[in-house]
mmCIF file of C-alpha atoms in Angstrom:
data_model
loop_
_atom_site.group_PDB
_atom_site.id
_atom_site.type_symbol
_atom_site.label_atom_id
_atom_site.label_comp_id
_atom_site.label_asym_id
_atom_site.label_seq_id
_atom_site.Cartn_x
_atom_site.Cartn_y
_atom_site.Cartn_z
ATOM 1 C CA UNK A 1 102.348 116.356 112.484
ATOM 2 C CA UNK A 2 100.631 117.501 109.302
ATOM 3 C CA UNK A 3 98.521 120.489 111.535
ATOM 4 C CA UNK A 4 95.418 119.229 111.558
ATOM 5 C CA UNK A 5 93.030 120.111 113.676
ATOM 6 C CA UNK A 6 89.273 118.303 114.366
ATOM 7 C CA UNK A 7 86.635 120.225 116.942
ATOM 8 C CA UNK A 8 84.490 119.229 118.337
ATOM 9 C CA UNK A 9 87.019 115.468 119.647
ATOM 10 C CA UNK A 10 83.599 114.103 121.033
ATOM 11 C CA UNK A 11 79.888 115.544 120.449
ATOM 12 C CA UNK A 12 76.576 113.891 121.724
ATOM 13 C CA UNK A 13 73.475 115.117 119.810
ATOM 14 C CA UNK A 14 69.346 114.767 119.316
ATOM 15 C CA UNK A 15 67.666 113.139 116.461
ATOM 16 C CA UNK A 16 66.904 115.908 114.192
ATOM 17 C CA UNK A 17 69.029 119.111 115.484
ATOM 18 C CA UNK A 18 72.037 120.016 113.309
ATOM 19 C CA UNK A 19 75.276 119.446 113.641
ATOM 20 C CA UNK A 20 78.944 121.068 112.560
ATOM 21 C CA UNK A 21 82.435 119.502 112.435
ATOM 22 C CA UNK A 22 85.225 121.601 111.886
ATOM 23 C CA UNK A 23 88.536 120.687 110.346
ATOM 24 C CA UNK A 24 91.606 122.983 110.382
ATOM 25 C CA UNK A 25 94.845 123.200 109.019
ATOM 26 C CA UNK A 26 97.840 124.981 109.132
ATOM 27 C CA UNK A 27 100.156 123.912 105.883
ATOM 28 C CA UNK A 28 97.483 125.845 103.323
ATOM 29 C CA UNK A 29 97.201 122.713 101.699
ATOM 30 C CA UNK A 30 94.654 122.490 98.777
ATOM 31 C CA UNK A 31 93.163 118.973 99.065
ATOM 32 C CA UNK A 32 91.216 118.273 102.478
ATOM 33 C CA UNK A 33 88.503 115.007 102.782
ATOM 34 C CA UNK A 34 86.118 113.970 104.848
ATOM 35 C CA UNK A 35 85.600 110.342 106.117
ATOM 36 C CA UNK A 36 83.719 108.285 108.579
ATOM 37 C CA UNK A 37 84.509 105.197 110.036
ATOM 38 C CA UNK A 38 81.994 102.694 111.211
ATOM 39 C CA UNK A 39 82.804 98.683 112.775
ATOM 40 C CA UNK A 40 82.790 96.900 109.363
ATOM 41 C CA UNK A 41 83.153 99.275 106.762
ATOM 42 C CA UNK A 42 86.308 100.809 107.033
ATOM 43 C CA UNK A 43 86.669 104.557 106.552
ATOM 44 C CA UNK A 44 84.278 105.698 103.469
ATOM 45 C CA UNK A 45 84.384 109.131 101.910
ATOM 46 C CA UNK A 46 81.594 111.490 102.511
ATOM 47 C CA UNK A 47 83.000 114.717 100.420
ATOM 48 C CA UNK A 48 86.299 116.530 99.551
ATOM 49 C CA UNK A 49 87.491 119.719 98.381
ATOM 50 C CA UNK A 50 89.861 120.867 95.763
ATOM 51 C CA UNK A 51 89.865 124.122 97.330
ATOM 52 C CA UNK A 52 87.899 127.081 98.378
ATOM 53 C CA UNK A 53 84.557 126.668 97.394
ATOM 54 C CA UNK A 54 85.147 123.768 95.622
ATOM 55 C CA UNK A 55 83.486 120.753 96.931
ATOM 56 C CA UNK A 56 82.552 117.412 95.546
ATOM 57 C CA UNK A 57 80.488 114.497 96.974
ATOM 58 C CA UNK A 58 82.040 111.053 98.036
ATOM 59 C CA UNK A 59 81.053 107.327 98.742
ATOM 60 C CA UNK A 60 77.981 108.232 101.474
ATOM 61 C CA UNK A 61 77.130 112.551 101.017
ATOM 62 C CA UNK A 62 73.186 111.849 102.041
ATOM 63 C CA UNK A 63 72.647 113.789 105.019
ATOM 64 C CA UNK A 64 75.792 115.651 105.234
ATOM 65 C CA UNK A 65 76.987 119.063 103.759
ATOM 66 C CA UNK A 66 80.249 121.087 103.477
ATOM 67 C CA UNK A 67 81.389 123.937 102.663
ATOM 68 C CA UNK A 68 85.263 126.021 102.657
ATOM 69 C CA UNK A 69 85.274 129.434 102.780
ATOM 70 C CA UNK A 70 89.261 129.216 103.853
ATOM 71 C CA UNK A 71 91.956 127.413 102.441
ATOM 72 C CA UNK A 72 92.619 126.476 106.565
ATOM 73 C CA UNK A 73 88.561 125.000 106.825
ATOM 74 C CA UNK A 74 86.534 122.579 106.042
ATOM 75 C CA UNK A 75 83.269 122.176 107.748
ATOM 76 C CA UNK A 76 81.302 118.657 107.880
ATOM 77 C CA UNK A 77 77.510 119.448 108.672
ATOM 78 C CA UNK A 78 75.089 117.448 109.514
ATOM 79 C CA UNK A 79 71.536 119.354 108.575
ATOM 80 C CA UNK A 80 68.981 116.955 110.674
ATOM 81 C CA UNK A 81 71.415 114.287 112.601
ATOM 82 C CA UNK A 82 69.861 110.876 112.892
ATOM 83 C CA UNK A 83 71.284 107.702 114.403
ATOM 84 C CA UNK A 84 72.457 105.948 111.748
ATOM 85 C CA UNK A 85 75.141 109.353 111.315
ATOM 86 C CA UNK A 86 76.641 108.163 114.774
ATOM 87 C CA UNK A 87 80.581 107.081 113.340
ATOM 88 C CA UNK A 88 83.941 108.285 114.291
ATOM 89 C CA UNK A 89 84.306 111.141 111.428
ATOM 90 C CA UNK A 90 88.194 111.848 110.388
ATOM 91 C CA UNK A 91 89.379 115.030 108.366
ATOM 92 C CA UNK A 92 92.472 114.227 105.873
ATOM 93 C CA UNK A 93 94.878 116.594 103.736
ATOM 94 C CA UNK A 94 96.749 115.143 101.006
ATOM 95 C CA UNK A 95 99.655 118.264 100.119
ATOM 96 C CA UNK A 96 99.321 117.746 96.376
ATOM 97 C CA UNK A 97 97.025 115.534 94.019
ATOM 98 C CA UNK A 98 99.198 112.591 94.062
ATOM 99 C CA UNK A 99 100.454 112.168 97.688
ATOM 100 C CA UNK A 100 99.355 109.952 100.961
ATOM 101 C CA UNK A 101 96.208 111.491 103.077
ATOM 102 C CA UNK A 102 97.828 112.590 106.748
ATOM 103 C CA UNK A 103 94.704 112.139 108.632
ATOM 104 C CA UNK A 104 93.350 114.518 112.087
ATOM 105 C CA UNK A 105 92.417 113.021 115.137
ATOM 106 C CA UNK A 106 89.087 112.290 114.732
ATOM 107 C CA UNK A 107 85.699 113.325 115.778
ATOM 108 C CA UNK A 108 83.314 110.631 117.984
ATOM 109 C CA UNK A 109 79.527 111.922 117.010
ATOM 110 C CA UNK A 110 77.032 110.104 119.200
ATOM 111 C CA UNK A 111 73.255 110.771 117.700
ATOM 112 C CA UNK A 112 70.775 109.611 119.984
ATOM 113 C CA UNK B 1 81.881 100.762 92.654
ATOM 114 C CA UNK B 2 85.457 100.517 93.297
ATOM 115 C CA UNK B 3 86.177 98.078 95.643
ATOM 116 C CA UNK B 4 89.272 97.467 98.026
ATOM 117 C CA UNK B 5 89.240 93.849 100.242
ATOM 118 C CA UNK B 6 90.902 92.165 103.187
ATOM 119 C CA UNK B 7 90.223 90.075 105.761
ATOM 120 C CA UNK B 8 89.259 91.941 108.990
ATOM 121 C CA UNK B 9 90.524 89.021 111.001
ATOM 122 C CA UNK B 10 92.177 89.019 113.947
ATOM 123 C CA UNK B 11 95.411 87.778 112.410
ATOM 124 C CA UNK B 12 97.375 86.384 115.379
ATOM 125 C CA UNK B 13 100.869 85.963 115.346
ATOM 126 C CA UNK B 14 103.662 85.249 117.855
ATOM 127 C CA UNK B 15 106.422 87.711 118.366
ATOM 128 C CA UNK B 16 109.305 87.824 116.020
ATOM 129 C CA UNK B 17 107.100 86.256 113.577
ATOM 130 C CA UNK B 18 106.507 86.795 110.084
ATOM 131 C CA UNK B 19 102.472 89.078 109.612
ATOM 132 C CA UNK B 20 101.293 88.917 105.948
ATOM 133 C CA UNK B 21 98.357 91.199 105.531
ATOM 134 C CA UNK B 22 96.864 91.139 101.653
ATOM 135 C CA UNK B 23 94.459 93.270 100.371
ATOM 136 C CA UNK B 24 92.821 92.998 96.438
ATOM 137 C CA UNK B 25 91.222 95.729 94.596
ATOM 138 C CA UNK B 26 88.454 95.902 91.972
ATOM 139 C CA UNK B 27 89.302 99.195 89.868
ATOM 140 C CA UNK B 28 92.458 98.349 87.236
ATOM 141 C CA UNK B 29 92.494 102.200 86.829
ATOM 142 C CA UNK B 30 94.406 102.143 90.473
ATOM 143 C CA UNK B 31 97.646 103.085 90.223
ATOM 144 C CA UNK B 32 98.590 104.426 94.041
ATOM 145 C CA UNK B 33 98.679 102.098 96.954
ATOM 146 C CA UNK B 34 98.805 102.686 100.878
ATOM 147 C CA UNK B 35 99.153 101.317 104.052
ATOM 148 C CA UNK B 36 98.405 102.751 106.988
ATOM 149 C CA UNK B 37 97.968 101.213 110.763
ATOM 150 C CA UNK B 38 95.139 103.131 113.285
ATOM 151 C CA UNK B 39 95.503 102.195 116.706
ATOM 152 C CA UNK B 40 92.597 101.775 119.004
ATOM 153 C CA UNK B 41 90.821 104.999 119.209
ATOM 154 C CA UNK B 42 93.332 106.837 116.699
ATOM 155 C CA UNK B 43 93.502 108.004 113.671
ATOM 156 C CA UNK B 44 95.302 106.164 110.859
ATOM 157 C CA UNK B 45 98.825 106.610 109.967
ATOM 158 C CA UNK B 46 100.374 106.191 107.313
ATOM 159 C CA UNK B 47 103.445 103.274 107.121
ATOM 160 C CA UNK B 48 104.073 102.731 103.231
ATOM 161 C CA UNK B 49 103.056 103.279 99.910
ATOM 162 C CA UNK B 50 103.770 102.050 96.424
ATOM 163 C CA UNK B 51 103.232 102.451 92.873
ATOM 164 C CA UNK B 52 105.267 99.966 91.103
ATOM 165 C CA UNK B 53 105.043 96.492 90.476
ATOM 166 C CA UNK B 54 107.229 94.532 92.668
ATOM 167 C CA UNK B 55 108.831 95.025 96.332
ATOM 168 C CA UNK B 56 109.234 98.016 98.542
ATOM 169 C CA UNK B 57 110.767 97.778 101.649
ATOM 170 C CA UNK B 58 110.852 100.233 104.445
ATOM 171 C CA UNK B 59 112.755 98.627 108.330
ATOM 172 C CA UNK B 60 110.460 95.927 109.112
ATOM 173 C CA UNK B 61 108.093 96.680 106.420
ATOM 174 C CA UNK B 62 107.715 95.455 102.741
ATOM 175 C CA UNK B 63 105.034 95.893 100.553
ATOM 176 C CA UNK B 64 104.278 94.328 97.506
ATOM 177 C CA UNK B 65 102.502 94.699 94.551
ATOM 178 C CA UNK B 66 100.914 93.076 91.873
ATOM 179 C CA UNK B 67 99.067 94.874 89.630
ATOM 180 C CA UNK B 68 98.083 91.919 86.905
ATOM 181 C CA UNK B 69 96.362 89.833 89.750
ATOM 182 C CA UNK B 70 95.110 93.173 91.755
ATOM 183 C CA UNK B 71 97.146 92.467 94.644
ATOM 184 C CA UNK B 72 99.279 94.311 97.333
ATOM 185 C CA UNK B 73 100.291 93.001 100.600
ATOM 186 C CA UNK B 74 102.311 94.175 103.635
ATOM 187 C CA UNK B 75 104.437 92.456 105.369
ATOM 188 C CA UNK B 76 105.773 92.798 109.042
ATOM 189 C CA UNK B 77 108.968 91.433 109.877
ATOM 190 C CA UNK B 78 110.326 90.448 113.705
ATOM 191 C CA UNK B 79 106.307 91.287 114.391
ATOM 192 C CA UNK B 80 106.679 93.248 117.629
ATOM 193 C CA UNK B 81 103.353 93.244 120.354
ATOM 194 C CA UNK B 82 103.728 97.215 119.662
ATOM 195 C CA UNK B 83 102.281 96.065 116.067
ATOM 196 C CA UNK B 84 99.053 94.830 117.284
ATOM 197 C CA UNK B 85 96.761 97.282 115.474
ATOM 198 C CA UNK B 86 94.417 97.637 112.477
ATOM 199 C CA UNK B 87 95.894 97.586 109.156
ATOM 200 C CA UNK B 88 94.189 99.567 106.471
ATOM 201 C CA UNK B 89 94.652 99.288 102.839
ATOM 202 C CA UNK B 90 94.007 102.123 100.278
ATOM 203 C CA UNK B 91 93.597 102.702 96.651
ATOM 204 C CA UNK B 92 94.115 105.430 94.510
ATOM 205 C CA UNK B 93 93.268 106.102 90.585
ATOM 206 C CA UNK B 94 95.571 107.959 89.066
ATOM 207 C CA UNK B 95 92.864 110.420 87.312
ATOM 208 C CA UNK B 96 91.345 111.462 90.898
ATOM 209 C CA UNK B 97 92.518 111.827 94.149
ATOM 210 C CA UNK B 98 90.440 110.348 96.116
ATOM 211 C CA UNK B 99 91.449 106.945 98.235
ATOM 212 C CA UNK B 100 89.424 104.090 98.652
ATOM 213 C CA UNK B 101 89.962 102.189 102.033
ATOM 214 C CA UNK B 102 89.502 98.450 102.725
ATOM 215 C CA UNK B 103 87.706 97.586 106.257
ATOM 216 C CA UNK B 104 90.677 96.827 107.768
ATOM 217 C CA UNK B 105 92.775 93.424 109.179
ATOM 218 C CA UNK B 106 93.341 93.562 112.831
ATOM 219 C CA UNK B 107 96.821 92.445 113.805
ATOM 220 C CA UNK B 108 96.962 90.992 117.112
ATOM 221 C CA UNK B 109 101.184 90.203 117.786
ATOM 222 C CA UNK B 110 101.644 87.759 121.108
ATOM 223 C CA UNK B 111 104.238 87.960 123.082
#
């Protein structure tokens, strides 16, 4: 168990209201990611972090922002939700630069 | 764009067979490769990984690598029905630390 920690599990939203996805941890590692995964594509990077306040943009940033104020967070959100963001979004932790992600349990946003 | 491939399937094989899952990549920079196996409505974990060219085995599992023809594969031994899952393949360079994920082969293991 690499103590990680997605909230909301499942969220149902409007077109056009905002949205927040929290990751936590509880190793104080540096590296944390977030994905989505969508039927087809595989899981596809949307931004990571290096640590606090250190963000970078992935595969598919449009429409989403992050920020990490903690070493322990790492918030996914989602400024004006439309439907093409429903996915199943997944937080990841890699303990140093050169190791395997460990991956939470997911988050299932519904944007209708 | 860095690129990572395989067949999404279903792969279908009986039990105690042999699975062979392969999975190419576009960037030469790679140099770290994963597998990892999500279950329906889970998150992905991770089986094996490797970084040199050749064999790795792990139990069951053996990966293998091929870095001139941008190759690795996994392969399941005595495929149990407890197998039956999607496989995911991942890239990393060895500048960055970002992976890059394939879509996935889904393993399907009869009994």
């Amino acid at each position: 168990d690499a103590g990680i920690t997605q909230s909301p599990r499942h969220k149902v939203t409007e077109t056009g209201t905002p949205v927040t996805l929290r990751c936590h941890q509880t190793e104080n590692h540096r590296y944390m990611y977030w994905y989505r995964q969508d039927p087809g594509h595989g899981l596809r990077l949307i931004h990571y972090s290096y640590g606090v306040k250190d963000t970078d943009k992935g595969e598919v940033s449009d429409g989403y922002s992050v920020s990490r104020s903690k070493t322990e967070d790492f918030l996914l959100t989602l400024e004006s939700a439309t439907s093409s963001q429903t996915s199943v979004y997944f937080c990841a932790i890699t303990p140093t630069r050169n190791t395997e992600a460990f991956f939470g349990q997911g988050t299932r946003l519904t944007v209708v | 764009q860095k690129e990572v491939e395989q067949n999404s399937g279903p792969l279908s094989v009986p039990e105690g067979a042999i699975a062979s899952l392969n999975c190419t990549y576009s960037d030469r920079g790679s140099q770290s490769f994963f597998w990892y196996r999500q279950y329906s409505g889970k998150s992905p974990e991770l089986i094996m990984f490797i970084y040199s060219n050749g064999d790795k085995e792990d139990g069951r599992f053996t990966a293998q690598l091929n870095k001139a023809s941008q190759y690795v594969s996994l392969l399941i031994r005595d495929s149990q029905p407890s197998d039956s899952a999607t496989y995911l393949c991942a890239v990393k360079e060895n500048a960055g630390n970002m992976l890059t994920f394939g879509g996935g082969t889904r393993l399907m293991v009869k009994p």
